Coordinates of C-alpha atoms in Angstrom, one line a residue:
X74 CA 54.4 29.5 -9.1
X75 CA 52.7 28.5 -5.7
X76 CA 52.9 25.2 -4.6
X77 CA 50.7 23.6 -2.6
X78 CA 51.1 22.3 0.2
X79 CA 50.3 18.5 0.7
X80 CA 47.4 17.3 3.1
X81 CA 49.6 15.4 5.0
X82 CA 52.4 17.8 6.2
X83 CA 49.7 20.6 6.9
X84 CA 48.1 18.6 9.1
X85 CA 51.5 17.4 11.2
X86 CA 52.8 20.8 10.8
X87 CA 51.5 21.9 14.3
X88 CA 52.7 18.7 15.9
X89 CA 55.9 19.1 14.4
X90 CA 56.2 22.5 16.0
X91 CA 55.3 21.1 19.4
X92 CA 57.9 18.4 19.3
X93 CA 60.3 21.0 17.7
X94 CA 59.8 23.5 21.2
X95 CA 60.2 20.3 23.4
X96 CA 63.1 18.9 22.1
X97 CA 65.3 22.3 21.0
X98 CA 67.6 22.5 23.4
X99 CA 69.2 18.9 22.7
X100 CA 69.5 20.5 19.3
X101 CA 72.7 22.0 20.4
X102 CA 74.4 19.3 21.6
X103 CA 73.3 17.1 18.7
X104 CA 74.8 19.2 16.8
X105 CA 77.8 19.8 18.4
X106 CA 78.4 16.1 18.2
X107 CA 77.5 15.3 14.5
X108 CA 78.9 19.0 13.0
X109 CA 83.1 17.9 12.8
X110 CA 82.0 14.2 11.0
X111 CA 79.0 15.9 8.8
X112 CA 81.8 17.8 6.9
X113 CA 84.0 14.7 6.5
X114 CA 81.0 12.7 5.0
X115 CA 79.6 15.2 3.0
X116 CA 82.9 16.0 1.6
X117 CA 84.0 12.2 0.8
X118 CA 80.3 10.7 -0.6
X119 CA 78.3 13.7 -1.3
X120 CA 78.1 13.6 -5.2
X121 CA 77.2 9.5 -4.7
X122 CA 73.9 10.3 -3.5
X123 CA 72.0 11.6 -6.7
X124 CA 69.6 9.2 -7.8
X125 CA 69.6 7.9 -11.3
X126 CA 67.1 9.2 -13.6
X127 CA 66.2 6.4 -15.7
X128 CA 67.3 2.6 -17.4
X129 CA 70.3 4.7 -19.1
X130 CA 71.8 6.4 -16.1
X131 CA 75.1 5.3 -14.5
X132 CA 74.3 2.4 -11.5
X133 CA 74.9 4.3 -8.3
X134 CA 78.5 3.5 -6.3
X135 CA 77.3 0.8 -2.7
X136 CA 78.3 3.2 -0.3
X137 CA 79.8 1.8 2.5
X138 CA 77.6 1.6 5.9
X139 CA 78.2 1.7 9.2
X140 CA 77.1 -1.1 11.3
X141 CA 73.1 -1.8 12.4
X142 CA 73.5 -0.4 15.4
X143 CA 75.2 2.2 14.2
X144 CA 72.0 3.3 12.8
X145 CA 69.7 2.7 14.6
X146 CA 71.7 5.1 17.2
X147 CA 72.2 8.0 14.5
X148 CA 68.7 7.3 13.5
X149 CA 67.3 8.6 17.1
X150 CA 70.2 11.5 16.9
X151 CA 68.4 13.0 13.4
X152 CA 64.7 12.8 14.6
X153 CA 65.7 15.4 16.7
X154 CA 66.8 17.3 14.3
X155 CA 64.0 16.6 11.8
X156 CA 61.6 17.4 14.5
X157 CA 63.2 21.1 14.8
X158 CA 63.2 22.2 11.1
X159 CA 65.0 19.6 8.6
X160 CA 61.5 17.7 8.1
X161 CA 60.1 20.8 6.3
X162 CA 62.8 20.8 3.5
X163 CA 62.6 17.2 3.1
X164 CA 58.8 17.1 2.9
X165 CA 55.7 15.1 5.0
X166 CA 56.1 11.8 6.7
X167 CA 54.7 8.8 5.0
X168 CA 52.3 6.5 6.7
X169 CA 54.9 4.5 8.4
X170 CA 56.5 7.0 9.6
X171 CA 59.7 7.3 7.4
X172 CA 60.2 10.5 5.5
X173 CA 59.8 10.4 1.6
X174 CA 63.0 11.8 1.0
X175 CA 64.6 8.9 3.2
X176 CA 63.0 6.1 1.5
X177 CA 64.1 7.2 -2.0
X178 CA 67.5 8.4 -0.3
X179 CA 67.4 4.5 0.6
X180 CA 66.5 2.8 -2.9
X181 CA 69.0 4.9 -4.4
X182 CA 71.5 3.2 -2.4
X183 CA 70.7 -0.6 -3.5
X184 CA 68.1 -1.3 -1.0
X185 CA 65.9 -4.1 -0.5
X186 CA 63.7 -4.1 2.6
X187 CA 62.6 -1.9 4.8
X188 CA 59.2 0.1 5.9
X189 CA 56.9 0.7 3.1
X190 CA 53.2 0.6 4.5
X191 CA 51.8 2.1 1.2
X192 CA 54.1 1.2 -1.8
X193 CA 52.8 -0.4 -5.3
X194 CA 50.2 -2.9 -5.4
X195 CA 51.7 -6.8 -4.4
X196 CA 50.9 -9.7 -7.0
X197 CA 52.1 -12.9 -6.3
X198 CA 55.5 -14.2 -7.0
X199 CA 56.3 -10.8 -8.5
X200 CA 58.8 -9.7 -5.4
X201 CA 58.6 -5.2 -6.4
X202 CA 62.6 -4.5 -7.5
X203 CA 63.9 -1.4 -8.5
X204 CA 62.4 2.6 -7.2
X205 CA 59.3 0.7 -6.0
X206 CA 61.4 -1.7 -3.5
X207 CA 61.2 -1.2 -0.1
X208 CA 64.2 0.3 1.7
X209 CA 66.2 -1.2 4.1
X210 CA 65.3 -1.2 7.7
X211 CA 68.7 0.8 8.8
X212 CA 67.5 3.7 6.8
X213 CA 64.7 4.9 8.7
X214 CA 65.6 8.1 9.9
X215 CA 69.4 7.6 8.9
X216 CA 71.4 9.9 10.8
X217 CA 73.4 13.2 9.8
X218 CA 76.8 11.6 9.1
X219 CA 77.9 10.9 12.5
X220 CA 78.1 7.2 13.9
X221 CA 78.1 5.9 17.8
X222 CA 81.6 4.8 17.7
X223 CA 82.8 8.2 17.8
X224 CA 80.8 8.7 21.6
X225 CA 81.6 7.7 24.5
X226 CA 81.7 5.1 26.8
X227 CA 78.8 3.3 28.2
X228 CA 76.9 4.4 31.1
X229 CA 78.2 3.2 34.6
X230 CA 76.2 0.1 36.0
X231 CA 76.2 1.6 39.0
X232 CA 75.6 5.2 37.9
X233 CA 72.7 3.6 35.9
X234 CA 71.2 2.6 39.3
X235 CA 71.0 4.8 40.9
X236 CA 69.0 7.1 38.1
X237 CA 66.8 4.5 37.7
X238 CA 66.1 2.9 40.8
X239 CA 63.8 5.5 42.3
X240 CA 62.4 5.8 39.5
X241 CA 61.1 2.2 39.1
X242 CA 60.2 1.6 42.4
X243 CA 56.9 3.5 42.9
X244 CA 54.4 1.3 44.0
X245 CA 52.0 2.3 40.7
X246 CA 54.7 0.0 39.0
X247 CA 53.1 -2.9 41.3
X248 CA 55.5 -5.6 40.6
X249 CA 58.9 -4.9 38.3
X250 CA 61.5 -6.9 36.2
X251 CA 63.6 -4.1 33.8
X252 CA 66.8 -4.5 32.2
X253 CA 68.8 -2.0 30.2
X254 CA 71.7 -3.2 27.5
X255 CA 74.2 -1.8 25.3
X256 CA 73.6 -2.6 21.9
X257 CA 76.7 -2.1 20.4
X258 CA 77.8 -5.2 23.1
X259 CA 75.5 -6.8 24.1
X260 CA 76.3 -6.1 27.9
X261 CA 73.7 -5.3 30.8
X262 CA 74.0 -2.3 32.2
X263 CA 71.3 -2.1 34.9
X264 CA 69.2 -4.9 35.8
X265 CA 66.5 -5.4 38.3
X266 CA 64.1 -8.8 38.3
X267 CA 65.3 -9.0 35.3
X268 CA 65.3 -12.7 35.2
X269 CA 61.7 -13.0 36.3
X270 CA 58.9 -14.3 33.7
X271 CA 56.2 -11.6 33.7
X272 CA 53.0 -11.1 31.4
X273 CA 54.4 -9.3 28.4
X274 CA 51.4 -7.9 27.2
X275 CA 51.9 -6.6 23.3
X276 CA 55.5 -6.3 23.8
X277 CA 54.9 -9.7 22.8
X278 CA 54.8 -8.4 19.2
X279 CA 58.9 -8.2 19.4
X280 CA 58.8 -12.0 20.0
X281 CA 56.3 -12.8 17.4
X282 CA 58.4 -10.4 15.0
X283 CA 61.6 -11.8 15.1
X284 CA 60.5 -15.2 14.9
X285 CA 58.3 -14.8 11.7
X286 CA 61.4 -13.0 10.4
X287 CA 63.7 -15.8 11.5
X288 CA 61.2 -18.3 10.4
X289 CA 60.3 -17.4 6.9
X290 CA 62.3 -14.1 5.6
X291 CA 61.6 -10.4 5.1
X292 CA 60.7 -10.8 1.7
X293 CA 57.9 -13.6 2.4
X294 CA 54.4 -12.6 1.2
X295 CA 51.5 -14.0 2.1
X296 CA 49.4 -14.9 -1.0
X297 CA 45.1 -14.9 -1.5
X298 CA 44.0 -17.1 -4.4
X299 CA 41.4 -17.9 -6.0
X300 CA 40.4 -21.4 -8.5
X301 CA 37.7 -22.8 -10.4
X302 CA 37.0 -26.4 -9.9
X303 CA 36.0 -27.3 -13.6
X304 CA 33.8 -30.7 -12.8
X305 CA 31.8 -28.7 -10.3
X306 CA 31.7 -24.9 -12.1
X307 CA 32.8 -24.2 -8.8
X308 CA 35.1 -21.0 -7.3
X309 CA 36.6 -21.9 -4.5
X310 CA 38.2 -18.5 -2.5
X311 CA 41.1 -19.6 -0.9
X312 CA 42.2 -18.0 2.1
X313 CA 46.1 -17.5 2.3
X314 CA 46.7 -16.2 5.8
X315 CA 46.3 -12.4 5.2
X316 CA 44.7 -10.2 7.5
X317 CA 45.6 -7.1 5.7
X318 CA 43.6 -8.0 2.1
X319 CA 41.6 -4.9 1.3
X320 CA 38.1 -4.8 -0.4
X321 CA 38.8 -0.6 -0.4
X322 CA 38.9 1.0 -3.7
X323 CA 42.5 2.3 -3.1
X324 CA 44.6 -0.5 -2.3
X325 CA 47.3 2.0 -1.1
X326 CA 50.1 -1.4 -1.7
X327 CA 47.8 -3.8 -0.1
X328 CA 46.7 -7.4 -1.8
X329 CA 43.3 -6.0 -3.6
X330 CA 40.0 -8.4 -3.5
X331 CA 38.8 -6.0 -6.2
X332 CA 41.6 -6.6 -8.1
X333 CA 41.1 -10.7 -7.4
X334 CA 37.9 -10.6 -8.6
X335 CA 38.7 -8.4 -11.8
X336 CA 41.1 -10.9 -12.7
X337 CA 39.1 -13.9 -12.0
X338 CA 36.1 -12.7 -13.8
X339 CA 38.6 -12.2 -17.0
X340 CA 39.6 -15.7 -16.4
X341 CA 36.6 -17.1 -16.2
X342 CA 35.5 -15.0 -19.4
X343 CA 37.9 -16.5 -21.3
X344 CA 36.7 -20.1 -20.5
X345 CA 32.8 -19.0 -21.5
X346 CA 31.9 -19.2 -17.8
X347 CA 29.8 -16.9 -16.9
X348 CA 28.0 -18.3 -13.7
X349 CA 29.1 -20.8 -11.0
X350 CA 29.2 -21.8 -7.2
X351 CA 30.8 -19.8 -4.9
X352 CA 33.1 -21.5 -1.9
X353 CA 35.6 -20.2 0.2
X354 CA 38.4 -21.9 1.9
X355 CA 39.8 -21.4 5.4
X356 CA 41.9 -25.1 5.9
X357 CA 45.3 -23.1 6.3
X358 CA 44.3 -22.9 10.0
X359 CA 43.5 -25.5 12.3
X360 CA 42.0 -25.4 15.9
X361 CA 39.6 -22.7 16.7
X362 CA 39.2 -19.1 15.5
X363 CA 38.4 -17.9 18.6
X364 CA 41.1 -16.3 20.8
X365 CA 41.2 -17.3 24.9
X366 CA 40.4 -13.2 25.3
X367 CA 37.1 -13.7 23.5
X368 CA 34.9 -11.3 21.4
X369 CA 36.8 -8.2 21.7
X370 CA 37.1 -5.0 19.4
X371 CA 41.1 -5.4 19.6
X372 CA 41.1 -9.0 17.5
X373 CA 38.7 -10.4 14.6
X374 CA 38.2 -13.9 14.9
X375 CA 41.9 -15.6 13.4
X376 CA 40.9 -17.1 10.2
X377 CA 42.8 -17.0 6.9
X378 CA 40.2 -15.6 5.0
X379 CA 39.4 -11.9 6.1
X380 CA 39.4 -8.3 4.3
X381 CA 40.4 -5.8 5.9
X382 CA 40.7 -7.3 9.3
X383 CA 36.9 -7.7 9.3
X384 CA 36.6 -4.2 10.4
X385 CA 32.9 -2.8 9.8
X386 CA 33.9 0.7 9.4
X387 CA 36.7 2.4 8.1
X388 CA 39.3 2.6 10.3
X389 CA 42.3 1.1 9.6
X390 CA 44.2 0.7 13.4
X391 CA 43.2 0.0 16.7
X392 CA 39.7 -0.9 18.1
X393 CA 36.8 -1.9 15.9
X394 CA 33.9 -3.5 15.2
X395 CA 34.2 -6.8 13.9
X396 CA 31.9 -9.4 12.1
X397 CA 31.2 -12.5 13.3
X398 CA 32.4 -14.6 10.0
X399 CA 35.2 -13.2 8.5
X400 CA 36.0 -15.6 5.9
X401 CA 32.1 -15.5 4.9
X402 CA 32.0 -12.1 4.9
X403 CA 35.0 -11.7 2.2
X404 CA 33.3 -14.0 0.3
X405 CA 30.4 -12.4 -0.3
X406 CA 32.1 -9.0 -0.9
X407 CA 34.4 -11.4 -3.8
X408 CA 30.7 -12.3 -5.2
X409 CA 29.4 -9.2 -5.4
X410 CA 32.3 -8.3 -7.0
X411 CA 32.4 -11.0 -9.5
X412 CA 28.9 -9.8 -10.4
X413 CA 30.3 -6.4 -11.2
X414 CA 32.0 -7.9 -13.9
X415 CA 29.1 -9.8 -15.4
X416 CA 30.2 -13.6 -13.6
X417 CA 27.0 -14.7 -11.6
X418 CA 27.6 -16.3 -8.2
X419 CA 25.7 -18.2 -5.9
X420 CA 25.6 -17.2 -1.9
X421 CA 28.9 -18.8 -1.0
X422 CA 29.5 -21.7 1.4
X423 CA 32.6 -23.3 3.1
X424 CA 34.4 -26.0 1.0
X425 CA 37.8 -26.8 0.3
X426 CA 40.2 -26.7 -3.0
X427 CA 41.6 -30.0 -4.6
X428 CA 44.3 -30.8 -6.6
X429 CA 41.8 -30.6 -9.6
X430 CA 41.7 -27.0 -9.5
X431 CA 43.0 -24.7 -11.6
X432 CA 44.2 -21.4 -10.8
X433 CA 42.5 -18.3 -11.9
X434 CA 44.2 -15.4 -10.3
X435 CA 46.3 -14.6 -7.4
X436 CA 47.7 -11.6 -5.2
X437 CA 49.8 -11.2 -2.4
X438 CA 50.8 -9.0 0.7
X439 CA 53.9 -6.8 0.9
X440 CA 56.9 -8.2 2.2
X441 CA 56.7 -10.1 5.8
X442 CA 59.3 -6.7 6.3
X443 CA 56.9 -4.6 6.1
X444 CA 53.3 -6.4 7.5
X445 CA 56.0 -6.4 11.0
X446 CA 56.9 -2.9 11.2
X447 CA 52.8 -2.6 10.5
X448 CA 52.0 -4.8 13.2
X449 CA 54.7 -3.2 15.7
X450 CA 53.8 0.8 14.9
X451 CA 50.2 0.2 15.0
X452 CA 50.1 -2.7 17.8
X453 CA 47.9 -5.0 15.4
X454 CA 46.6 -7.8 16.7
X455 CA 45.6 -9.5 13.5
X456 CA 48.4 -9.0 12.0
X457 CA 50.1 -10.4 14.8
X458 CA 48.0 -13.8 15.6
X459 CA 48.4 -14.0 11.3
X460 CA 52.2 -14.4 11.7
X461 CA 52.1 -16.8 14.7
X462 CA 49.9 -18.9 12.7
X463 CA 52.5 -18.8 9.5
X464 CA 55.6 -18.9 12.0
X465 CA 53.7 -22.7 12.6
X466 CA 53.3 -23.3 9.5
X467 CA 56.8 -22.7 8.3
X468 CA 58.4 -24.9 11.0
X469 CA 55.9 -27.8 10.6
X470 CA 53.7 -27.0 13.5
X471 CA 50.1 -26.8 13.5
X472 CA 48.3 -23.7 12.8
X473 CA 46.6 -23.0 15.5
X474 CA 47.4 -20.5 19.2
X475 CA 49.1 -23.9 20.5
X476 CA 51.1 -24.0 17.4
X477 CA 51.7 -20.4 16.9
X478 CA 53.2 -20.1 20.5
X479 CA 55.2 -23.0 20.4
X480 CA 56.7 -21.6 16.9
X481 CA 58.0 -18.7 18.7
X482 CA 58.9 -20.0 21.8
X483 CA 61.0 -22.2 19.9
X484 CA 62.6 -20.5 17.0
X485 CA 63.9 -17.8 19.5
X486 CA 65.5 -20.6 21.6
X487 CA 66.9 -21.5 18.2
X488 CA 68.6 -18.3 17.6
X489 CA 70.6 -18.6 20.8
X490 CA 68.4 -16.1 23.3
X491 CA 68.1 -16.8 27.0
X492 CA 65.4 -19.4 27.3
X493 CA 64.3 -19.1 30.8
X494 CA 61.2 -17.2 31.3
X495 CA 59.7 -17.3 27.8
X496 CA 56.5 -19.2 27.0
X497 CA 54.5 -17.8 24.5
X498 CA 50.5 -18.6 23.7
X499 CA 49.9 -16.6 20.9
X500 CA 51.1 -13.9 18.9
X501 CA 49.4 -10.3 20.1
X502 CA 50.2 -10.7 23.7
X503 CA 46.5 -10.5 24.2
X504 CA 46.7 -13.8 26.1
X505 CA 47.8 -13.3 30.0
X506 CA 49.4 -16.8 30.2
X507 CA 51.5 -15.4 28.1
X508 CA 55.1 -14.9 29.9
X509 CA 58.3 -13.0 29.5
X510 CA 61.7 -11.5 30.5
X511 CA 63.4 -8.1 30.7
X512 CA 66.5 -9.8 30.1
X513 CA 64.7 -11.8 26.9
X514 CA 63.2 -8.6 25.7
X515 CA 66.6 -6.8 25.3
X516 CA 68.5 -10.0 24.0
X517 CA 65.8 -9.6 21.0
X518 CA 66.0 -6.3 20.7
X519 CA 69.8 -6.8 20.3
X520 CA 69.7 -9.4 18.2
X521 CA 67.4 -7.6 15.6
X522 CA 70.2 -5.2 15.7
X523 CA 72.6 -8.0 15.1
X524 CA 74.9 -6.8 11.7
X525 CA 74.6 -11.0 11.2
X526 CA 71.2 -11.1 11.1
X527 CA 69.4 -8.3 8.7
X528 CA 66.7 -10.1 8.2
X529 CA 65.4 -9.5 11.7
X530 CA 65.7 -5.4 11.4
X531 CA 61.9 -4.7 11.2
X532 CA 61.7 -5.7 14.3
X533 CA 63.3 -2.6 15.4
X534 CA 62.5 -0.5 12.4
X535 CA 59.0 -1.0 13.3
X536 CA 59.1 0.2 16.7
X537 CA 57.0 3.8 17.3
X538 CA 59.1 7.0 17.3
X539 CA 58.3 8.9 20.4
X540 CA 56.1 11.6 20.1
X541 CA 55.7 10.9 16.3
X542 CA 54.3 7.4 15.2
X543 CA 52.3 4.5 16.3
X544 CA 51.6 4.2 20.0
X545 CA 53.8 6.5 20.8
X546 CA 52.6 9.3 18.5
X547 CA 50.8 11.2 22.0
X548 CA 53.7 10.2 24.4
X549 CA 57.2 12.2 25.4
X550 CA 56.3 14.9 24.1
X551 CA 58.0 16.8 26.4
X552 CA 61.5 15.7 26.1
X553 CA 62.5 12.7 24.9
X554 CA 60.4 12.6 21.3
X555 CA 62.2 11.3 18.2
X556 CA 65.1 9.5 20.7
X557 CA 62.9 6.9 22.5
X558 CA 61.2 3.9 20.2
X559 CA 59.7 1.2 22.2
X560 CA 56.8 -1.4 21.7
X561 CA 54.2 -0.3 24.2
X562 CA 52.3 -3.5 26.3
X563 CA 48.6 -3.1 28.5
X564 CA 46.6 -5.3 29.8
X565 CA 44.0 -4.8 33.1
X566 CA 47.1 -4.2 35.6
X567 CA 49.7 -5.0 33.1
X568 CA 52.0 -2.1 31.5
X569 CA 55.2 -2.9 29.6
X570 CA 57.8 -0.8 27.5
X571 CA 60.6 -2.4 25.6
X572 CA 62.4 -0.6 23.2
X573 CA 65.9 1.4 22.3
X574 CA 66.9 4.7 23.6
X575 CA 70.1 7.0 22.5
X576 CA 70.9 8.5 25.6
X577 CA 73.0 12.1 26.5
X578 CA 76.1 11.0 25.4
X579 CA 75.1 9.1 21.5
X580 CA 74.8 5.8 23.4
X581 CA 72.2 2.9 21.8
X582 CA 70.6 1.6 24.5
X583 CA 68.1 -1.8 24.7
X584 CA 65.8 -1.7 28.0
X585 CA 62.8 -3.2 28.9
X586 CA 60.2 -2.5 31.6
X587 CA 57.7 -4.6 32.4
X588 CA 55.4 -4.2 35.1
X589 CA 52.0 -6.0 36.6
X590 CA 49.8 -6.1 39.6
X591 CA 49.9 -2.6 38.8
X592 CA 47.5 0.0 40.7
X593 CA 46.3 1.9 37.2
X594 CA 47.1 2.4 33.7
X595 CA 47.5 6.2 33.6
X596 CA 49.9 6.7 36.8
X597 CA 52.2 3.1 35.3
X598 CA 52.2 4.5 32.0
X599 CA 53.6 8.2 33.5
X600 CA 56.1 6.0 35.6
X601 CA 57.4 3.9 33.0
X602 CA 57.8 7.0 30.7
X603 CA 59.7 9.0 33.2
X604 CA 62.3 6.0 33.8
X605 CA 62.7 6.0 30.1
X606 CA 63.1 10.1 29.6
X607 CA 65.6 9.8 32.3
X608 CA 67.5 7.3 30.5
X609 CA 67.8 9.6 27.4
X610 CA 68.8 12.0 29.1
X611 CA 71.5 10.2 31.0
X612 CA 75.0 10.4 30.5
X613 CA 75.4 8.7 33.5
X614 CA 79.0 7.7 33.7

């Protein structure tokens, strides 16, 4: 029997093979290091790692796991050697990123969090349990069996210099602030500026990321609704802070206006309703919807009430179209829909719920977990001004930029990082007020690594892979792919990097780059991604 093979792997296949070519010879020596440890593991948990087949089969032994850090070093260690052959047995990558095999290898072990861009459809207050759950962050590409304690020591500070250095100070790097950390304790290895406040650009994302984590939980969902006022025969849509709500005929896990309206339609059925006035509801946000950057393909206007990031073609990432009214354009799309399913509506018009309404259906967003890594792979701005907005709302802020920024400025003072430098005004980065440290970037970096604090591991789970997701799908392709992930940051004159590295030796690494005044994007970018190949392939003790 032939099987087919799926769309998805035949079209990585030949970027596989690229990476595979660039990245062979570290093969060896990633081997060599995992090889004595891979026999131990397999040997000692090997048969706990079938899945069970069904409601009768035994409940699978918790395995015990190594630290966060722990993984996330092993994690860079195997994308080399998925990239050069193990990715073909396992099967395609999934839109996130994560391999297939990995994210069942995960549930199987008792997850409950993790990347899951494309899972089951959300409904409200029905958090997904069981095979459907979302992994846990530390199992993105889980390493082989080997763990970081078993390398060896941390780079010299002074070694560490003088690699980097040169490196750093080319003039297309304009002005610099860069600091480089040891996860596993927290110490700084190399530092340079690294206490001055620069514009972050959309490394700003990490920031926003672990405070909406911090603030309101990985499992959070954000939640569309819509009621039916019965003294006016009115529908009210209610906008519930959800930028990812998808009018698309395949859902593909996200909240589904189809699916809202389907429901509603039945509800209203039921009450022998068959025609009423249409209102939508956008009083979850205050201030204005329009961001200090202005009309600009990389944002829709920040309102509560959108579909599908009020793209107007079909793209799903990056630069787009936008229409002007988002909130008024999902309403419409809900009436016609309601029409489809025999309810009559009139053109709709602004308004606001009360406390007299009733509820006619709901449904929600996948886990905050998984809108982050979303937001952090793909660079989203909407998803990213969305979370500022509910990091406000959770701590009693306004909803608003001011709020937003404020949120974040303050709930990562609250979890102890260095407070100097930071002041945030919005969530995307897209604002250049906003401001910054190298040494603030890697204490969040570290602390989404924390083993106290699993709630903040999107953060880092969400980060690109080099050469393989994201932002950083087209970049290091020629030597560090599958050991670099880093949140990417530009701006006219402003280039950023900020992410985690494994370098020669098995070490985690935190560092972040930030540069502005710089002379172009193209020769910063190349700068910046040569400093960070060099790291990975730095011993340097």
């Amino acid at each position: 029997m032939v099987v087919p093979e799926l769309r998805p792997w035949r079209a990585a296949r030949p970027h596989v093979v690229r990476v595979a070519d660039a990245v062979r010879p570290r093969l060896a020596r990633a081997a060599g290091t995992v090889r004595p440890r891979l026999a131990r593991v397999a040997a000692a948990v090997g048969p706990r790692f079938a899945r069970p087949d069904g409601p009768g089969s035994p409940r699978v032994p918790r395995v015990t796991r190594p630290k966060t850090w722990q993984f996330t070093a092993t994690a860079a260690t195997a994308g080399l050697a998925l990239a050069a052959g193990v990715v073909t047995a396992a099967g395609p990558w999934d839109s996130s990123g994560q391999r297939t095999a990995e994210r069942d290898r995960a549930v199987a072990l008792e997850a409950s969090r993790g990347t899951d861009h494309g899972g089951a459809r959300a409904r409200a207050g029905t958090p997904p349990r069981g095979p459907q759950a979302a992994p846990p962050a530390a199992s993105v590409l889980t390493g082989l069996g080997g763990t970081a304690t078993a390398v060896r020591t941390a780079p010299a500070a002074k070694t560490l210099a003088g690699l980097l250095d040169p490196l750093l100070r080319t003039p297309a790097l304009g002005r610099r602030s860069a600091a480089v950390v040891d996860v596993a304790t927290g110490e700084r290895l190399y530092g340079t500026g690294s206490a001055d406040a620069l514009i972050p650009a959309s490394t700003t994302k990490i920031a926003t990321a672990v405070a909406a984590l911090s603030a309101m939980g990985a499992d959070h969902r954000l939640t569309t609704r819509a009621v039916y006022e019965p003294d006016t025969k009115e529908v009210v849509l209610v906008g519930g802070g959800d930028p990812t709500l998808t009018a698309r005929k395949e859902a593909r896990g996200l909240a589904s206006l189809r699916e809202l309206a389907e429901r509603s339609a039945a509800a209203l059925a039921k009450r022998g309703v068959r025609e009423v006035t249409l209102s939508y509801d956008t009083t979850l946000y205050k201030g204005g919807a329009s961001h200090p950057i202005g009309v600009n393909p990389n944002l829709a206007a920040v309102t509560p009430l959108m579909v599908d990031e009020a793209r107007t073609d079909d793209s799903t990432s990056g630069p787009a179209p936008r229409v002007a009214d988002p909130a008024a354009d999902a309403a419409r799309k809900f009436g016609d829909l309601l029409k489809g399913h025999g309810i009559k509506a009139t053109p709709p018009g602004p308004s606001k719920s009360t406390t007299r309404a009733t509820t006619l259906a709901t449904v929600s967003s996948p886990p905050l977990a998984a809108l982050v890594e979303r937001m952090m792979t793909n660079s989203d701005n909407d998803i990213a001004e969305a979370l500022a907005r509910h990091t406000a709302l959770a701590t009693g802020r306004p909803a608003d930029f001011a709020g937003g920024g404020a949120a974040i400025t303050a709930r990562l003072k609250q979890l102890g990082l260095p407070g100097a430098g930071i002041d945030v005004k919005d969530g995307s980065g897209l604002d250049r007020r906003d401001r910054l440290t190298a040494d603030a970037l890697t204490a969040l970096l570290v602390k989404a690594g924390d083993p106290a604090h699993p709630e903040l591991r999107p953060a880092l789970t969400g980060l690109p892979v080099a050469g393989f997701t994201g932002t950083l799908a087209g970049r290091y392709t020629d030597g560090a792919a599958g050991v670099v992930r880093a949140k990417t940051g530009t701006l006219t004159g402003v280039n950023t990097l900020a992410g985690t590295v494994v370098d020669k030796d098995g070490r985690l690494l935190a560092f972040a780059f930030l540069a502005n005044s710089t002379t172009g994007p193209a020769a910063a970018q190349s700068a910046l991604d040569k400093a960070v190949t060099a790291l990975a392939a730095c011993g340097c003790r």
